[in-house]
PDB file of C-alpha atoms in Angstrom:
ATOM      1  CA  UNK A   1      65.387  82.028 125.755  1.00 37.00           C
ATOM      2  CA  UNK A   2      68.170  84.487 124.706  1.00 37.00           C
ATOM      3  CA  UNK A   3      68.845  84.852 121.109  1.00 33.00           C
ATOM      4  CA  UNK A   4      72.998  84.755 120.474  1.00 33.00           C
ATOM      5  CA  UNK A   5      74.092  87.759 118.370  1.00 31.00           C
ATOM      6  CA  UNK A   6      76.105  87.488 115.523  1.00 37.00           C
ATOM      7  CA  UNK A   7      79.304  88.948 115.542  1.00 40.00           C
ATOM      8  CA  UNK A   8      80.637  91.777 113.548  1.00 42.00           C
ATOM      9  CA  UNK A   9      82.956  89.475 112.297  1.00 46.00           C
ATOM     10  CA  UNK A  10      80.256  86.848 111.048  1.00 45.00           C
ATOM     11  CA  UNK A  11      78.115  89.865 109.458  1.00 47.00           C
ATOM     12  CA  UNK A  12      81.349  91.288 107.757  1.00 53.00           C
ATOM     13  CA  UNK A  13      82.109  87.724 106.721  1.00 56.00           C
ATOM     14  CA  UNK A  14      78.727  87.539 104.563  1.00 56.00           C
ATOM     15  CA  UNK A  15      78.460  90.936 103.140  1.00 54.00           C
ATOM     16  CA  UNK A  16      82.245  89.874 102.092  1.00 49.00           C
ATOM     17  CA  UNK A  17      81.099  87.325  99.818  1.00 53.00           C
ATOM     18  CA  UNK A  18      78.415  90.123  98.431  1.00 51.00           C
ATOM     19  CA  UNK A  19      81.208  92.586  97.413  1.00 54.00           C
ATOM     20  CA  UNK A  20      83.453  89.939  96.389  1.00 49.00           C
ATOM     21  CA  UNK A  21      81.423  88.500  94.116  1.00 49.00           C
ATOM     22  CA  UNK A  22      79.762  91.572  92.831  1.00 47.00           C
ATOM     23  CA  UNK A  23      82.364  94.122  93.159  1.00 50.00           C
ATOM     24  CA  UNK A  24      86.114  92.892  92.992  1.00 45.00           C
ATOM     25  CA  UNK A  25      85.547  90.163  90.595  1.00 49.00           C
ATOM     26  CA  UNK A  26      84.639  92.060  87.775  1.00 49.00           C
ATOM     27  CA  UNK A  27      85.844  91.626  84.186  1.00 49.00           C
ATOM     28  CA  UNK A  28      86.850  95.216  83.870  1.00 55.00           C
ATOM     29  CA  UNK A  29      90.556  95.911  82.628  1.00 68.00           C
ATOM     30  CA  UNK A  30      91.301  98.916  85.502  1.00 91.00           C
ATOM     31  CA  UNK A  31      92.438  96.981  89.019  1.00 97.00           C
ATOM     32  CA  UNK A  32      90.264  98.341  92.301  1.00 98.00           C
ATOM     33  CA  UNK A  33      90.544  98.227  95.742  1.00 97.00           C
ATOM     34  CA  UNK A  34      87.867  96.780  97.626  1.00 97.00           C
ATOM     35  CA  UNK A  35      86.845  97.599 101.254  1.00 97.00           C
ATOM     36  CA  UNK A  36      86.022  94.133 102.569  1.00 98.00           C
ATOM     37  CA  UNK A  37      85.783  94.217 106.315  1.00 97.00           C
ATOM     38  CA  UNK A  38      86.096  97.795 108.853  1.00 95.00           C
ATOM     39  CA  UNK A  39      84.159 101.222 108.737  1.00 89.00           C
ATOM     40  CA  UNK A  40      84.512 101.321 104.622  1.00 92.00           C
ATOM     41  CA  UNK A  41      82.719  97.564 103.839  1.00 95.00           C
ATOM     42  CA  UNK A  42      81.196  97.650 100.360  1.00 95.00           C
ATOM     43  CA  UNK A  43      83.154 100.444  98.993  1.00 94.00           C
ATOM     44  CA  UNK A  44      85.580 100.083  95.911  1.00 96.00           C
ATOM     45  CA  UNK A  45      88.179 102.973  95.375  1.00 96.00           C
ATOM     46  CA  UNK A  46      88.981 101.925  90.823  1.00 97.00           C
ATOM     47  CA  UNK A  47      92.464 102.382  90.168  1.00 97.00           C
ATOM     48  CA  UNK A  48      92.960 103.392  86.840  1.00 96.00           C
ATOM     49  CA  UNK A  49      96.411 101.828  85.551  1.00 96.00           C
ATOM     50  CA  UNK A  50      99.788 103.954  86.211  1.00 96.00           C
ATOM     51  CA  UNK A  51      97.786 105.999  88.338  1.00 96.00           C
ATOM     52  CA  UNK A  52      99.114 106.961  92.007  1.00 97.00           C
ATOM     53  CA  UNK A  53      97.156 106.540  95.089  1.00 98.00           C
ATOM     54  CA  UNK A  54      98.177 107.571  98.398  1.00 98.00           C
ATOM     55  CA  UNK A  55      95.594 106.155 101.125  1.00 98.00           C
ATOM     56  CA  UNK A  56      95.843 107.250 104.699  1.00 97.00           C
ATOM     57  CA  UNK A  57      93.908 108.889 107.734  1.00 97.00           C
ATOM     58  CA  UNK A  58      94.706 112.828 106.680  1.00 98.00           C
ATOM     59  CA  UNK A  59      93.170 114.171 103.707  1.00 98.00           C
ATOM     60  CA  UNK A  60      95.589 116.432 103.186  1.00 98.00           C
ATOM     61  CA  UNK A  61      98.329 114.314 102.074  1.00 97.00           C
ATOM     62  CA  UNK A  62      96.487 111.100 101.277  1.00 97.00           C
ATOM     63  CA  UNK A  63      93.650 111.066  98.059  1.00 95.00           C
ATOM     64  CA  UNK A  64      92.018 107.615 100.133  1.00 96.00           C
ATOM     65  CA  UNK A  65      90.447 108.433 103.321  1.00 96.00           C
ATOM     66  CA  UNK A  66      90.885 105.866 105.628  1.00 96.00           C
ATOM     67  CA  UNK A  67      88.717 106.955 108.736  1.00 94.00           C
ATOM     68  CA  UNK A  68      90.384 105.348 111.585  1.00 96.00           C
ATOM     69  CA  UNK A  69      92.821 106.087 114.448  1.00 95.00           C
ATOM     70  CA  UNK A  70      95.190 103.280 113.781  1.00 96.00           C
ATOM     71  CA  UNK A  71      95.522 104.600 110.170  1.00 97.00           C
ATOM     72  CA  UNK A  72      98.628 106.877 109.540  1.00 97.00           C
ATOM     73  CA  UNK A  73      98.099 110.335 107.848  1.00 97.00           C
ATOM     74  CA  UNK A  74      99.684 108.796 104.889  1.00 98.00           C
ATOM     75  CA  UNK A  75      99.616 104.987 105.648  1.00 98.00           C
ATOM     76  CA  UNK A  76     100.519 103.466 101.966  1.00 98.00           C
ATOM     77  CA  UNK A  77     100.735 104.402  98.264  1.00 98.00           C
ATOM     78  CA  UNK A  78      98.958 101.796  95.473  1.00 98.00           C
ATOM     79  CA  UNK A  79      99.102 102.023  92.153  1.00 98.00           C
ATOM     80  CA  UNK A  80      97.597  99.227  89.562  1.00 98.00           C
ATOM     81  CA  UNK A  81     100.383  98.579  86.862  1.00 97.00           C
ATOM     82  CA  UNK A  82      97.838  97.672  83.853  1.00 95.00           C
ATOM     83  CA  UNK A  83     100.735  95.741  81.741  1.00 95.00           C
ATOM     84  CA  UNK A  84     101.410  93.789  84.218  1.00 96.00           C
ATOM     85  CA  UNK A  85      98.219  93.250  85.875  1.00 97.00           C
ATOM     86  CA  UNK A  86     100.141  93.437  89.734  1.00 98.00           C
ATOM     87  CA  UNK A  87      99.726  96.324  92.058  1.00 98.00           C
ATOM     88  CA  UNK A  88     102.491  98.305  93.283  1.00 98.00           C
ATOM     89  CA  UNK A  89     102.376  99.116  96.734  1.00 98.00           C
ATOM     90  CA  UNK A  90     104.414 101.188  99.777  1.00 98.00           C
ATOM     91  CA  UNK A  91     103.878 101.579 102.830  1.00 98.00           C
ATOM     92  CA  UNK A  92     104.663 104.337 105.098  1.00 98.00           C
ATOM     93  CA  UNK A  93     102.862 103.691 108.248  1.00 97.00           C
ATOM     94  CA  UNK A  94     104.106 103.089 111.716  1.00 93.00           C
ATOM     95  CA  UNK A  95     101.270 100.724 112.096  1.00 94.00           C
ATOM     96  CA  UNK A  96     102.105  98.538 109.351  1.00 97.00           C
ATOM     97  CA  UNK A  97     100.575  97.011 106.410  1.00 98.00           C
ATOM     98  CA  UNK A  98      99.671  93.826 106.715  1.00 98.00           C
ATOM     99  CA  UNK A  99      98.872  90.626 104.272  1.00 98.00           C
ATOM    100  CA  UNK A 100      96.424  87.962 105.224  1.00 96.00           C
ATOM    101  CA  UNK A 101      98.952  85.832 106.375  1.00 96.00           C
ATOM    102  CA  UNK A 102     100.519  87.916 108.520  1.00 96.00           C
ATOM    103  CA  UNK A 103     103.369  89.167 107.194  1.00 97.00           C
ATOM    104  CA  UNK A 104     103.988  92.905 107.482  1.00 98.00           C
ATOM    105  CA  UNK A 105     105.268  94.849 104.528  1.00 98.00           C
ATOM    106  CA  UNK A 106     108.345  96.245 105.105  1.00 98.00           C
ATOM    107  CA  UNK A 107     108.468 100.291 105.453  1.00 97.00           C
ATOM    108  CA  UNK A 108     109.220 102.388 101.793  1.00 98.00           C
ATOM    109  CA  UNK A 109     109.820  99.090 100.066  1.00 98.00           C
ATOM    110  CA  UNK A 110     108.003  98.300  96.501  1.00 98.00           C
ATOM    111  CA  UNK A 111     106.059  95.317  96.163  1.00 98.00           C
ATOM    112  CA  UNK A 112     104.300  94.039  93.236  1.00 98.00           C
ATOM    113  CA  UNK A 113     101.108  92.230  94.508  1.00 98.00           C
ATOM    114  CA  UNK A 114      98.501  90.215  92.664  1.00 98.00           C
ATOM    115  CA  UNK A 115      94.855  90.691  92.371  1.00 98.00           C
ATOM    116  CA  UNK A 116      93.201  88.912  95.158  1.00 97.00           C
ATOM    117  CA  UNK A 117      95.844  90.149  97.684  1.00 98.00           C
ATOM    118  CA  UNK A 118      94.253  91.207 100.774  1.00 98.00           C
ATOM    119  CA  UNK A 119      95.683  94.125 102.530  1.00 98.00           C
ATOM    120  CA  UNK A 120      95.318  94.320 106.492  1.00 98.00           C
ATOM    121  CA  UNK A 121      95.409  98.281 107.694  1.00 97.00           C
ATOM    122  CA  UNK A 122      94.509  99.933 111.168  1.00 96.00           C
ATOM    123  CA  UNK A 123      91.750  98.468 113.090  1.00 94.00           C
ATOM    124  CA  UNK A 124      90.381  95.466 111.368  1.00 95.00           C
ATOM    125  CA  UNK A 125      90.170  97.161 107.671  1.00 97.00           C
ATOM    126  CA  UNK A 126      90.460  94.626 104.928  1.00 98.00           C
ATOM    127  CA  UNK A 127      91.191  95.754 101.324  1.00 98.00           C
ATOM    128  CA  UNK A 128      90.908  93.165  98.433  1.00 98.00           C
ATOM    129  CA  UNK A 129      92.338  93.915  95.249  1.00 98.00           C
ATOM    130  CA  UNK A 130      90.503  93.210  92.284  1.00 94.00           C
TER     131      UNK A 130
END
């Protein structure tokens, strides 16, 4: 008898609910971004409030690594806007941002987002913010 594998998908799907609910739920006033599915799972990049963030693929110009081809040297800017508990984020990528429904954000254009946004970037990477 041969024993089905789970999927990536399925595995990333569990240790989701681990981070979520130990990581980007937390009561802690700073926001976060939390790596929920791709190369970064489990890791949580705090965002203290008014504080800039540029996440991307080249070190040089981005503070974020984002490790992965489809990932633009800077891909998007976030910053966590403590008085009004929304992120602001831009994106600069050719790739696009994308939000879990789908819709791509729209290149060097604010948007405030809420916490539990998901942000879709490169290959499969899924960032929750807390």
């Amino acid at each position: 008898m041969i024993e089905k594998r789970r999927g990536m998908r399925d595995v990333n799907n569990t240790r989701t609910m681990q981070v979520t609910s130990s990581l980007a739920m937390s009561a802690d006033e700073s926001g976060a971004m939390i790596c929920i599915n791709g190369q970064e799972i489990g890791s949580m990049l705090p965002l203290k409030s008014d504080r800039r963030v540029v996440a991307g693929r080249d070190p040089s110009v981005s503070n974020y690594v984002i490790p992965d081809p489809r990932v633009s040297g800077k891909h998007f800017e976030i910053t966590y806007i403590g008085a009004l508990k929304k992120y602001r984020v831009v994106d600069y990528s050719h790739n696009g941002t994308f939000l879990k429904d789908g819709s791509r954000l729209q290149m060097n254009q604010e948007y405030y987002l809420p916490p539990k946004t998901e942000l879709w970037v490169g290959s499969g990477n899924i960032y929750k913010l807390r």
